[in-house]
PDB file of C-alpha atoms in Angstrom:
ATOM      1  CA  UNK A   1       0.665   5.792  28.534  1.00 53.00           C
ATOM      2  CA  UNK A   2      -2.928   5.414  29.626  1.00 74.00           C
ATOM      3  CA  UNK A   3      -3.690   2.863  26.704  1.00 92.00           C
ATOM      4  CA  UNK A   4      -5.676   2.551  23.721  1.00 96.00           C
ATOM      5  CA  UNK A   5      -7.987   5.648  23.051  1.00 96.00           C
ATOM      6  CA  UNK A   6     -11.366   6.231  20.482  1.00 97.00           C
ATOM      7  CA  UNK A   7     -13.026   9.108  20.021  1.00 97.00           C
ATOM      8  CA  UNK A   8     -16.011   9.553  20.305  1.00 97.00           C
ATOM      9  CA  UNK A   9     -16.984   7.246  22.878  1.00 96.00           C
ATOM     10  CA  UNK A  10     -20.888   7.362  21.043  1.00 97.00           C
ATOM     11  CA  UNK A  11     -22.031   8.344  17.868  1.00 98.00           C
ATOM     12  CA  UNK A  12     -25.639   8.625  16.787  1.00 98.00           C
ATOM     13  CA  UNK A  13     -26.491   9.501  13.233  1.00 98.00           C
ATOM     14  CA  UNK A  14     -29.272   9.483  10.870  1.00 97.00           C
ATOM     15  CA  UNK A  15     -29.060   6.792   7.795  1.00 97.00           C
ATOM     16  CA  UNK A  16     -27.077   8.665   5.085  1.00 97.00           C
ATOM     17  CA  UNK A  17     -25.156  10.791   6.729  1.00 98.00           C
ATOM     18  CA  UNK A  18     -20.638   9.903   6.489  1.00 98.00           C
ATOM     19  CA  UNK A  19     -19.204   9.797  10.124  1.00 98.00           C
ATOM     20  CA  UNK A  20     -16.297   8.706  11.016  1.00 98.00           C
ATOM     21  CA  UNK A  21     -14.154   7.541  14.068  1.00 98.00           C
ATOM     22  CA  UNK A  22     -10.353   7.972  15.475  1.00 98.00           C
ATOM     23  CA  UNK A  23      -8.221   5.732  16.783  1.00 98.00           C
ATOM     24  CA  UNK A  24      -4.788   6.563  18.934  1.00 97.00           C
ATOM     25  CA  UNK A  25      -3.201   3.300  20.416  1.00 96.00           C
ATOM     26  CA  UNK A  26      -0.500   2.555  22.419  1.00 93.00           C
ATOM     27  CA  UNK A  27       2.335   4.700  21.647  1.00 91.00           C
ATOM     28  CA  UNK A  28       4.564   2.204  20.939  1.00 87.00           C
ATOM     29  CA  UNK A  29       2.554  -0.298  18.754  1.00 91.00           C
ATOM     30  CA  UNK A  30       3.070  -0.570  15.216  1.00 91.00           C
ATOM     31  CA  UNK A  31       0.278  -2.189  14.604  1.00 92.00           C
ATOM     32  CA  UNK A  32      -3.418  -1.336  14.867  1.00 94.00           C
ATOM     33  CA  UNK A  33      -6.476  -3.229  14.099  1.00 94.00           C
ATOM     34  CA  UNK A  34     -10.562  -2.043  13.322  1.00 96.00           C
ATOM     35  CA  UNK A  35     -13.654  -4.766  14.633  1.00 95.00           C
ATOM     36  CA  UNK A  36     -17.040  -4.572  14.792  1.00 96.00           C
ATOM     37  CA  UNK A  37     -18.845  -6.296  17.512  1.00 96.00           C
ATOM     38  CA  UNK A  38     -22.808  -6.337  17.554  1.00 94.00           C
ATOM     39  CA  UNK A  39     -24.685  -7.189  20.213  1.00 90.00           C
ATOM     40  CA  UNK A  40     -24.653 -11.122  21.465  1.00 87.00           C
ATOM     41  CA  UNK A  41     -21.544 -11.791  19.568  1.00 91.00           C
ATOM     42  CA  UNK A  42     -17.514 -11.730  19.522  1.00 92.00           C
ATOM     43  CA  UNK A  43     -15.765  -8.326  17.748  1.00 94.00           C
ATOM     44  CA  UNK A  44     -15.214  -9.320  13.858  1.00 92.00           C
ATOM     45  CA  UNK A  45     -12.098  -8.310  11.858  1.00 91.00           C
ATOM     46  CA  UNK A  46     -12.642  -5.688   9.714  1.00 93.00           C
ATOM     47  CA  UNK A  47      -8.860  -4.196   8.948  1.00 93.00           C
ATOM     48  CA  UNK A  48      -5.570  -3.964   9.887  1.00 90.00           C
ATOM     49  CA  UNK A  49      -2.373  -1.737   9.871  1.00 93.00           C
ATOM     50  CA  UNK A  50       1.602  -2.479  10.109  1.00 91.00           C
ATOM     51  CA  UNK A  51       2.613   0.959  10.820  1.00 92.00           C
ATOM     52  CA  UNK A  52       1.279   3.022   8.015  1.00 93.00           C
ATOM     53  CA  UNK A  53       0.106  -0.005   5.665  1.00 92.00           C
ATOM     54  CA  UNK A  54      -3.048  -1.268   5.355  1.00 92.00           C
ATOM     55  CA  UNK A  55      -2.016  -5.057   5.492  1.00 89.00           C
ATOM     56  CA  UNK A  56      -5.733  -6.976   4.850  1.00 86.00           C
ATOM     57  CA  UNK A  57      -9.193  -6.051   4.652  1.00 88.00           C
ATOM     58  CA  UNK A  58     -11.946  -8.548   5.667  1.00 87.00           C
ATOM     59  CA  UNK A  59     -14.474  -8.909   3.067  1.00 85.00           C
ATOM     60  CA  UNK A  60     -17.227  -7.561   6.250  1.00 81.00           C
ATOM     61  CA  UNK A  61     -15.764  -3.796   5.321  1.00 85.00           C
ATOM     62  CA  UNK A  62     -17.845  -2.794   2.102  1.00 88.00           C
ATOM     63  CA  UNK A  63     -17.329   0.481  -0.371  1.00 92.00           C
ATOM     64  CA  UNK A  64     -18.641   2.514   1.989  1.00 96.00           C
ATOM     65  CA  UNK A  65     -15.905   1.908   5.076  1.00 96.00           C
ATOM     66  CA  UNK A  66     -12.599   3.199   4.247  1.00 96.00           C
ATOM     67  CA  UNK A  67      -9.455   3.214   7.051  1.00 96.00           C
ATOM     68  CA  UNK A  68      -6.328   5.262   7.324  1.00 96.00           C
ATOM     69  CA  UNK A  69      -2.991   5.537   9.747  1.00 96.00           C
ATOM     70  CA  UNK A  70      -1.338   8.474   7.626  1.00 91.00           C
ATOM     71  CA  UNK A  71       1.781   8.643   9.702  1.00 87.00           C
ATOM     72  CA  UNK A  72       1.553   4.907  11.267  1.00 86.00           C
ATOM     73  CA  UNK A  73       0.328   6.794  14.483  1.00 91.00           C
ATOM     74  CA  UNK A  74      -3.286   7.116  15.032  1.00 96.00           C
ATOM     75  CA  UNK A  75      -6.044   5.862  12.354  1.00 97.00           C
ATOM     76  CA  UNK A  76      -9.413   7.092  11.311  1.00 98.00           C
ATOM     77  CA  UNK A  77     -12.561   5.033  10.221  1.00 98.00           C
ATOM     78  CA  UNK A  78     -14.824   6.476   7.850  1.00 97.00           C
ATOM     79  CA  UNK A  79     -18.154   5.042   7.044  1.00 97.00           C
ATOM     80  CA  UNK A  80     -20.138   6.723   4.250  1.00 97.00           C
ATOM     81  CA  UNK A  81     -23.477   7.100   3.723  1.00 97.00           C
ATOM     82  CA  UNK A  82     -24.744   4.794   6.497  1.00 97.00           C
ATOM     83  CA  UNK A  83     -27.037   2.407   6.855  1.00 96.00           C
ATOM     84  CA  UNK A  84     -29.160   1.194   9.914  1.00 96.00           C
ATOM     85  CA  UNK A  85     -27.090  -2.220   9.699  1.00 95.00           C
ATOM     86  CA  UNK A  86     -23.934  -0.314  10.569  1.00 96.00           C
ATOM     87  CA  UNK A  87     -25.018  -0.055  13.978  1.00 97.00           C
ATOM     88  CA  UNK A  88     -22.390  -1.518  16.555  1.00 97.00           C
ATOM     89  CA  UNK A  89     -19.778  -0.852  18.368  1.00 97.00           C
ATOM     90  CA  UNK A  90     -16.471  -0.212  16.720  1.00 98.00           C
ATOM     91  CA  UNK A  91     -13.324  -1.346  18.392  1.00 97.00           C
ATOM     92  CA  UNK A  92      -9.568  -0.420  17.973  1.00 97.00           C
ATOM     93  CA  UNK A  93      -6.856  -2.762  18.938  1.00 95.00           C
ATOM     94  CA  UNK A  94      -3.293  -2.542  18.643  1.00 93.00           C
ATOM     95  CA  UNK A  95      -0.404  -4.552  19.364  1.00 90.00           C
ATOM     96  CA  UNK A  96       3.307  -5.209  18.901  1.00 86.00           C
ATOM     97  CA  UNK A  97       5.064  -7.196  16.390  1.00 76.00           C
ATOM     98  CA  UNK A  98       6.689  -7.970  13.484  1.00 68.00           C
ATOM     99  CA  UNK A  99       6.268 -11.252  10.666  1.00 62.00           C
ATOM    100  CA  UNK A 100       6.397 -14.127  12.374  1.00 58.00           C
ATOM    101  CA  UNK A 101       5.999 -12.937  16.001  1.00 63.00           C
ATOM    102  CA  UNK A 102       2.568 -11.615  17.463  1.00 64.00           C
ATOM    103  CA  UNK A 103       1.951 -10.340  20.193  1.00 70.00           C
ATOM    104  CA  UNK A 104      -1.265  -9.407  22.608  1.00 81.00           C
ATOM    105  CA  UNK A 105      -3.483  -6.972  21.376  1.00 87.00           C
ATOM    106  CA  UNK A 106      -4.866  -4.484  23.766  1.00 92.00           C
ATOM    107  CA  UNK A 107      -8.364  -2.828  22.745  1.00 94.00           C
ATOM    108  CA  UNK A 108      -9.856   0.584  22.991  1.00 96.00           C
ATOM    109  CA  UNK A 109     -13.342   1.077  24.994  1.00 95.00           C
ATOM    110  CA  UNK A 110     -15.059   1.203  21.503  1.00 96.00           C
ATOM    111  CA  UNK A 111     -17.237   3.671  19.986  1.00 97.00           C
ATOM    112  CA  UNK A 112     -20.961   3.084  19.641  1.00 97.00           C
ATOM    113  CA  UNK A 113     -22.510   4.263  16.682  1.00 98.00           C
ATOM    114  CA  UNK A 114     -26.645   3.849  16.231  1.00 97.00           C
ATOM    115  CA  UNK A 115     -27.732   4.779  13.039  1.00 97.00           C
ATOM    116  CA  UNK A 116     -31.781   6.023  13.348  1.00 96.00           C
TER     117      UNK A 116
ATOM    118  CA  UNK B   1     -16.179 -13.853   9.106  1.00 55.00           C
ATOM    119  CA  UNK B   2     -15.254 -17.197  11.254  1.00 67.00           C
ATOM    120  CA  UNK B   3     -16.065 -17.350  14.918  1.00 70.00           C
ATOM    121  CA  UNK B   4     -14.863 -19.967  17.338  1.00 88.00           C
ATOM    122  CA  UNK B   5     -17.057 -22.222  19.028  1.00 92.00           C
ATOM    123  CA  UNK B   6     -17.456 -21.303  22.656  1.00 95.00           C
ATOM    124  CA  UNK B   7     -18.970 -22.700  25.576  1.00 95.00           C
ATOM    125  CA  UNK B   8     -21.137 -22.643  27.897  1.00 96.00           C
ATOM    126  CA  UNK B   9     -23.144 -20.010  26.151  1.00 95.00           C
ATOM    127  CA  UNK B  10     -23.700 -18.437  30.038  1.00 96.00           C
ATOM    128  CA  UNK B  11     -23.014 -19.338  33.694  1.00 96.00           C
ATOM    129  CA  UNK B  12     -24.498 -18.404  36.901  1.00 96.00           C
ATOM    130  CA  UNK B  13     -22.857 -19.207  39.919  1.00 95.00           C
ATOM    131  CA  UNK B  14     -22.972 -19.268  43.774  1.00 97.00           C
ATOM    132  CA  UNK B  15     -19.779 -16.717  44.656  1.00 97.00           C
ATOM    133  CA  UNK B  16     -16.766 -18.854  45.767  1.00 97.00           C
ATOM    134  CA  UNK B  17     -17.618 -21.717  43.190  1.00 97.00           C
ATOM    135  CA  UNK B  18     -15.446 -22.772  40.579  1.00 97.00           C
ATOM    136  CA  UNK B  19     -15.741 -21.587  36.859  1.00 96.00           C
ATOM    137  CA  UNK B  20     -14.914 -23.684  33.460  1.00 97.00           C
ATOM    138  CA  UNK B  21     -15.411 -22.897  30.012  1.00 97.00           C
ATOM    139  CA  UNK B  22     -13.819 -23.863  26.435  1.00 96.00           C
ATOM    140  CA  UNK B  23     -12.912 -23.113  23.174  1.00 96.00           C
ATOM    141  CA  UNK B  24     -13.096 -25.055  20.147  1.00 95.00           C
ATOM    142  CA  UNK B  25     -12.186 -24.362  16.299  1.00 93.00           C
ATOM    143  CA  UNK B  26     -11.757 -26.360  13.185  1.00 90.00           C
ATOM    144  CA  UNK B  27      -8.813 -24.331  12.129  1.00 89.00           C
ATOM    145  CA  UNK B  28      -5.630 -24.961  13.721  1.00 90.00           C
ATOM    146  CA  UNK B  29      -4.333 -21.990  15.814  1.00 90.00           C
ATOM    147  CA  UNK B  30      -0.612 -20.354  16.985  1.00 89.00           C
ATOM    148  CA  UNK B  31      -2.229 -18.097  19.754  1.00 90.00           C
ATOM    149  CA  UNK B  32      -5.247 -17.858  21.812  1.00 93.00           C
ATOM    150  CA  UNK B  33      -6.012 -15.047  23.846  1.00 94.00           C
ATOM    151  CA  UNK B  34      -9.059 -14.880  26.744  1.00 96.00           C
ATOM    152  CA  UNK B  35     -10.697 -11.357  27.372  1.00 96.00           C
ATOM    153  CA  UNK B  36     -13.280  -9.902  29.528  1.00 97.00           C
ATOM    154  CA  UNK B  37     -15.498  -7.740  28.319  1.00 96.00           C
ATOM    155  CA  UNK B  38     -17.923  -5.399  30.451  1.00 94.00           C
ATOM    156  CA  UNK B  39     -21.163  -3.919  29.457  1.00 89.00           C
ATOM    157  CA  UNK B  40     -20.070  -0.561  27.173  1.00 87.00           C
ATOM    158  CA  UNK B  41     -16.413  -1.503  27.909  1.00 91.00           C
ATOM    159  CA  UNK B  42     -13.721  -2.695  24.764  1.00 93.00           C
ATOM    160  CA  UNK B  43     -12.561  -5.973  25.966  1.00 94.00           C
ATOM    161  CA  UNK B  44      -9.746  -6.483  28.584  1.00 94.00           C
ATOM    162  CA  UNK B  45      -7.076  -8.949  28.091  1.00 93.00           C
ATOM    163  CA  UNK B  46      -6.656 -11.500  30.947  1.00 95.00           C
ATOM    164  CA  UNK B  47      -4.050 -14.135  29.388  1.00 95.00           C
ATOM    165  CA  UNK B  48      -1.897 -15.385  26.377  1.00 92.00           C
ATOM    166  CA  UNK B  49      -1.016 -18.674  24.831  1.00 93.00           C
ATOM    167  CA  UNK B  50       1.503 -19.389  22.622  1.00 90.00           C
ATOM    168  CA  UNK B  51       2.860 -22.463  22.570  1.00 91.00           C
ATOM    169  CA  UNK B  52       0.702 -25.576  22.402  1.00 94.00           C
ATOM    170  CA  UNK B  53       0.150 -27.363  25.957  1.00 94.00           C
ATOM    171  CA  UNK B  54       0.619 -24.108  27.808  1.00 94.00           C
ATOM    172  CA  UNK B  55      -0.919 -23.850  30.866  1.00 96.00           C
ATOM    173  CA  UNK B  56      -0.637 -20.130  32.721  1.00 95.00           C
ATOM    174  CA  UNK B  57      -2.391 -18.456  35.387  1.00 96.00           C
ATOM    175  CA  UNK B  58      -2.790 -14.781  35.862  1.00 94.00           C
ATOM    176  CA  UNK B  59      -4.210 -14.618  39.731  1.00 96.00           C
ATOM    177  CA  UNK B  60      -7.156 -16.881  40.334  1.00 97.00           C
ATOM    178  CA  UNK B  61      -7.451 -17.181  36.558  1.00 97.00           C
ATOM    179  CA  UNK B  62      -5.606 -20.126  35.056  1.00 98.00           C
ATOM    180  CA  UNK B  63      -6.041 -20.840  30.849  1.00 97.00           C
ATOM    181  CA  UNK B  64      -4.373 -23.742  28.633  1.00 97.00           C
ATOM    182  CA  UNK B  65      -3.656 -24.161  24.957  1.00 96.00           C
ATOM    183  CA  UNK B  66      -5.254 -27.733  24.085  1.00 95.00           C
ATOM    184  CA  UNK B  67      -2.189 -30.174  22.479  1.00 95.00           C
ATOM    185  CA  UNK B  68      -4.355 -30.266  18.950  1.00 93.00           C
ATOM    186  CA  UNK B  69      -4.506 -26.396  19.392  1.00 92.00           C
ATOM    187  CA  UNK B  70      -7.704 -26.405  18.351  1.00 94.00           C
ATOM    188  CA  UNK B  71      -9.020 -25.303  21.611  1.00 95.00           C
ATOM    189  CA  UNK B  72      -8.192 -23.984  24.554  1.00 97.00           C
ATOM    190  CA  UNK B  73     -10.222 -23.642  28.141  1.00 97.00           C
ATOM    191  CA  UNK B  74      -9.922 -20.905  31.074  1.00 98.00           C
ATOM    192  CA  UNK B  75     -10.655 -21.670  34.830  1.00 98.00           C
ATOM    193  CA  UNK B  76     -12.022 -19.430  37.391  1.00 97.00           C
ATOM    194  CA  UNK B  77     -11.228 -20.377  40.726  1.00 97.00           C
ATOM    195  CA  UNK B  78     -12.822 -19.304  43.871  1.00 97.00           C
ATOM    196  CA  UNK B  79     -15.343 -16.647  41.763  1.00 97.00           C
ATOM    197  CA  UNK B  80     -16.411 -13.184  43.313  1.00 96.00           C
ATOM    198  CA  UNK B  81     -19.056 -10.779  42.187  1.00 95.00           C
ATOM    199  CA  UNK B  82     -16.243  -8.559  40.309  1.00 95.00           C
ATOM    200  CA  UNK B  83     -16.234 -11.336  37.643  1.00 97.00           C
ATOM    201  CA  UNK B  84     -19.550 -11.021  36.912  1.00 97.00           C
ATOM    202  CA  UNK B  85     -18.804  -9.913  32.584  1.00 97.00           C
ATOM    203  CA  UNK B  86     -18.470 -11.778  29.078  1.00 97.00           C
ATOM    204  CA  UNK B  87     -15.784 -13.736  28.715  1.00 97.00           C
ATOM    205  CA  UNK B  88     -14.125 -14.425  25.169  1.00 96.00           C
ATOM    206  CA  UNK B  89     -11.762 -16.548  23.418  1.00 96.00           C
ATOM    207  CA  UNK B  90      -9.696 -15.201  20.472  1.00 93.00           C
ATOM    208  CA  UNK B  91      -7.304 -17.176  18.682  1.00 91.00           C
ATOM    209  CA  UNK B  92      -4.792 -16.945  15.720  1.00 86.00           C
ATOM    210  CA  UNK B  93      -3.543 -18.950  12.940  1.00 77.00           C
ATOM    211  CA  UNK B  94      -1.056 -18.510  10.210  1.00 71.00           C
ATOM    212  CA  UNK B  95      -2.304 -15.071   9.245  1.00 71.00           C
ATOM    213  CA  UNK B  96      -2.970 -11.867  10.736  1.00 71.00           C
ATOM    214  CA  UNK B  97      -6.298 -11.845  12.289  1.00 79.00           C
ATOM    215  CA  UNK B  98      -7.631 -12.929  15.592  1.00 85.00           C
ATOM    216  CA  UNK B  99     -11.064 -15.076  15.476  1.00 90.00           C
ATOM    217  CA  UNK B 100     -13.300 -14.276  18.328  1.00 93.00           C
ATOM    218  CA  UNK B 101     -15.601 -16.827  20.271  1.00 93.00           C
ATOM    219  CA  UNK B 102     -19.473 -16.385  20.728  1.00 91.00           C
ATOM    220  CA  UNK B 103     -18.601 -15.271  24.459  1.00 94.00           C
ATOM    221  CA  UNK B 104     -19.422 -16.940  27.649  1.00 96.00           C
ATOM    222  CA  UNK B 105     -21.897 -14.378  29.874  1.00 97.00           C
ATOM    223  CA  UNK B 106     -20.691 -15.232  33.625  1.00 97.00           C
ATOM    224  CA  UNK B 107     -22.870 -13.945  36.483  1.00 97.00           C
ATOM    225  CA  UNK B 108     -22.156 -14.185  40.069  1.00 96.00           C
ATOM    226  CA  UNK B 109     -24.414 -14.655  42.570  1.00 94.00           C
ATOM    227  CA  UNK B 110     -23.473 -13.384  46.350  1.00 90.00           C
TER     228      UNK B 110
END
């Protein structure tokens, strides 16, 4: 397993138009987690998955971002109609563990999105 | 969304010199993390702490979990230009989500 994966590695898009971003972490890793990171500052929560279950959502992920893991494998971020203030880089991270017990998470190289 | 206090803000060093920097929060925490991160790059683990007190090293790289475990503080011995990156803290309380630091920009000089 080389690791966690995101495709595409840069995404450049005019305001308005949906795009959206996959995910495929390590294969053994039931659970997988969405950040944003701008520039100058640490990646912020935005969502996170046990298996197929969208556990929390942090208030930062509006309407207009939606997340899936259909089959608790790989997950897709959609952000719709988007705005110049969704530019950033948007990380994947998964890990393994179960309530009570956490373990490392392991992050994806990101995808970049600019919105023009 | 909350984000730890980290410090110092950047570094820059003579190569072979000695690196410190900290974490601090106001929430108590169950697990800290430290990653690199590298221009373009998703950040790269480098160690985990889990129990308060912990001190572990991972190569020249040596991190503790502070007794209050509010904080927690990684050491770079014996720096080399390869460690030239931003360096953050992440830690975790009694829910799901990891808080991130501000990030500590480290550069090396030869």
């Amino acid at each position: 397993d080389t690791g966690v994966s995101q495709d595409p590695r840069h995404k450049i898009t005019k305001r308005g138009q949906n795009v959206t971003f996959r995910c495929d972490p390590i294969s053994e890793h039931n659970r997988l987690y969405w950040y944003r990171q701008t520039l100058g500052q640490g990646p912020e929560f935005l969502t996170y998955f046990q298996n197929e279950a969208q556990l929390e959502k942090s208030r930062l992920l509006s309407d207009r971002f939606s997340a899936e893991r259909p089959k608790g494998s790989f997950s897709t971020l959609e952000i719709q109609r988007t705005e110049q203030g969704d530019s950033a880089m948007y990380l994947c991270a998964s890990s393994f563990g179960w309530a009570g017990f956490y373990n490392e998470q392991f992050f994806g190289p990101g995808t970049r999105l600019t919105v023009l | 969304g909350q984000q730890l206090n980290q410090s110092p803000q950047s570094m820059f060093i003579q190569e072979g010199e000695d690196v410190s920097m900290n974490c601090t929060s106001s929430s108590i925490f169950n697990t800290w993390l430290w990653y690199k991160q590298e221009p373009g790059e998703g950040p790269v683990l480098l160690i985990a702490l889990y129990k308060a007190g912990e001190l572990t090293s991972n190569g020249r790289l040596t991190a503790q979990f502070g007794i209050t475990r509010k904080d927690s503080f990684l050491n770079i011995s014996a720096s080399i230009p390869s460690d030239v990156g931003i360096y953050f803290c992440a830690g975790m309380g009694a829910g799901n989500q990891f808080y991130f630091g501000t990030g500590t920009s480290l550069t090396v000089i030869p």
